[in-house]
Amino acid sequence: MSHYTDERDKEHGFVYEIDKCIEYKFREDELITEFSAYIDKTYSGHYGQGGLQSAEIIVDRGHGMGFFSGNVDKYNGRYGKKGDCPADFRKDITKIIHYGFLMLFEHDRIHGVDS
């Protein structure tokens, strides 16, 4: 097992242990792959047409964190209420994760955390 750290991680108290033979108990590897494909699809879909996403404008106007966290709240509250089947409900969870990632990006941008 090896350890991965960088200066930013040390500053925030994070140490990542990388084990090449992880046996995921909750299908995290599969879900990350699925989520990555979902994100890629949003860039080729209606959110990415014209080269500018509405979220970029909202961030430029200084409302990114509120917008992203509001959407997490929206989709969390809507879970199980829109649609007819579990597959429909699952879409809201994917959107919660997506907006959570955007919140993480915005947090890092606001606080000067480099990737």
Short mmCIF file of C-alpha atoms in Angstrom, two decimals:
data_model
loop_
_atom_site.label_atom_id
_atom_site.label_comp_id
_atom_site.label_asym_id
_atom_site.label_seq_id
_atom_site.Cartn_x
_atom_site.Cartn_y
_atom_site.Cartn_z
CA MET A 1 0.00 0.00 0.00
CA SER A 2 1.37 3.43 -0.88
CA HIS A 3 0.54 6.88 0.45
CA TYR A 4 -0.24 9.90 -1.70
CA THR A 5 -0.06 13.42 -0.38
CA ASP A 6 0.65 16.86 -1.72
CA GLU A 7 1.12 20.14 0.12
CA ARG A 8 -2.54 21.11 -0.21
CA ASP A 9 -3.61 17.77 1.21
CA LYS A 10 -1.28 18.16 4.18
CA GLU A 11 -2.63 21.65 4.82
CA HIS A 12 -6.19 20.27 4.93
CA GLY A 13 -5.25 17.10 6.83
CA PHE A 14 -5.95 14.67 3.98
CA VAL A 15 -3.82 11.61 3.32
CA TYR A 16 -4.87 9.30 0.53
CA GLU A 17 -3.87 5.69 0.75
CA ILE A 18 -3.83 4.01 -2.62
CA ASP A 19 -4.28 0.26 -2.73
CA LYS A 20 -4.21 -1.21 -6.22
CA CYS A 21 -6.38 -4.17 -5.13
CA ILE A 22 -9.31 -2.46 -3.47
CA GLU A 23 -12.38 -4.59 -3.07
CA TYR A 24 -15.13 -1.96 -3.12
CA LYS A 25 -18.05 -2.88 -0.91
CA PHE A 26 -20.50 -0.36 -2.39
CA ARG A 27 -19.61 -0.52 -6.13
CA GLU A 28 -17.86 2.87 -5.89
CA ASP A 29 -15.62 2.04 -8.86
CA GLU A 30 -18.61 1.23 -11.08
CA LEU A 31 -20.58 4.24 -9.87
CA ILE A 32 -17.65 6.60 -10.48
CA THR A 33 -17.34 5.28 -14.04
CA GLU A 34 -21.08 5.70 -14.55
CA PHE A 35 -21.02 9.21 -13.11
CA SER A 36 -18.08 10.20 -15.31
CA ALA A 37 -20.02 9.08 -18.39
CA TYR A 38 -23.03 11.12 -17.19
CA ILE A 39 -20.88 14.26 -16.86
CA ASP A 40 -19.40 13.72 -20.33
CA LYS A 41 -22.92 13.44 -21.73
CA THR A 42 -23.94 16.78 -20.20
CA TYR A 43 -21.19 18.47 -22.21
CA SER A 44 -22.52 17.07 -25.47
CA GLY A 45 -26.14 17.69 -24.52
CA HIS A 46 -28.13 20.87 -24.12
CA TYR A 47 -26.00 22.13 -21.19
CA GLY A 48 -22.91 22.39 -23.34
CA GLN A 49 -24.31 23.82 -26.57
CA GLY A 50 -22.92 27.17 -27.60
CA GLY A 51 -19.78 26.68 -25.52
CA LEU A 52 -21.17 28.46 -22.43
CA GLN A 53 -23.10 26.85 -19.62
CA SER A 54 -25.55 28.85 -17.53
CA ALA A 55 -23.60 27.80 -14.44
CA GLU A 56 -20.59 29.73 -15.77
CA ILE A 57 -22.61 32.94 -15.91
CA ILE A 58 -24.01 32.34 -12.43
CA VAL A 59 -20.48 31.77 -11.07
CA ASP A 60 -19.22 34.92 -12.85
CA ARG A 61 -21.99 36.90 -11.15
CA GLY A 62 -20.88 35.64 -7.74
CA HIS A 63 -23.80 33.31 -7.06
CA GLY A 64 -22.19 29.93 -7.76
CA MET A 65 -22.17 28.43 -4.27
CA GLY A 66 -25.78 29.41 -3.59
CA PHE A 67 -26.93 28.13 -6.97
CA PHE A 68 -25.14 24.80 -6.64
CA SER A 69 -26.19 24.19 -3.03
CA GLY A 70 -29.75 25.21 -3.89
CA ASN A 71 -29.83 22.59 -6.62
CA VAL A 72 -28.52 19.95 -4.23
CA ASP A 73 -31.43 20.87 -1.93
CA LYS A 74 -33.89 20.87 -4.83
CA TYR A 75 -33.01 17.41 -6.12
CA ASN A 76 -32.69 16.00 -2.62
CA GLY A 77 -36.18 17.21 -1.76
CA ARG A 78 -37.58 15.97 -5.06
CA TYR A 79 -36.16 12.45 -4.72
CA GLY A 80 -38.93 9.88 -5.04
CA LYS A 81 -41.55 12.43 -6.06
CA LYS A 82 -40.91 12.96 -9.76
CA GLY A 83 -41.36 10.08 -12.13
CA ASP A 84 -42.96 6.69 -11.84
CA CYS A 85 -40.17 4.27 -11.07
CA PRO A 86 -36.89 3.83 -9.21
CA ALA A 87 -34.91 4.64 -12.39
CA ASP A 88 -36.57 8.08 -12.46
CA PHE A 89 -35.81 8.64 -8.77
CA ARG A 90 -32.18 7.61 -9.30
CA LYS A 91 -31.70 10.49 -11.75
CA ASP A 92 -32.19 12.95 -8.89
CA ILE A 93 -29.37 11.30 -6.94
CA THR A 94 -27.07 11.68 -9.95
CA LYS A 95 -27.96 15.38 -10.12
CA ILE A 96 -27.28 15.79 -6.39
CA ILE A 97 -23.80 14.33 -6.91
CA HIS A 98 -23.19 16.52 -9.98
CA TYR A 99 -24.13 19.71 -8.15
CA GLY A 100 -22.05 18.53 -5.19
CA PHE A 101 -19.04 18.32 -7.49
CA LEU A 102 -19.79 21.81 -8.79
CA MET A 103 -19.99 23.04 -5.18
CA LEU A 104 -16.58 21.49 -4.52
CA PHE A 105 -15.18 23.25 -7.59
CA GLU A 106 -16.69 26.56 -6.48
CA HIS A 107 -15.41 26.10 -2.92
CA ASP A 108 -11.90 25.54 -4.23
CA ARG A 109 -12.16 28.51 -6.59
CA ILE A 110 -13.37 30.85 -3.85
CA HIS A 111 -10.74 29.71 -1.38
CA GLY A 112 -7.86 29.57 -3.84
CA VAL A 113 -7.35 25.83 -3.72
CA ASP A 114 -5.50 24.64 -6.82
CA SER A 115 -6.07 21.24 -8.30
#
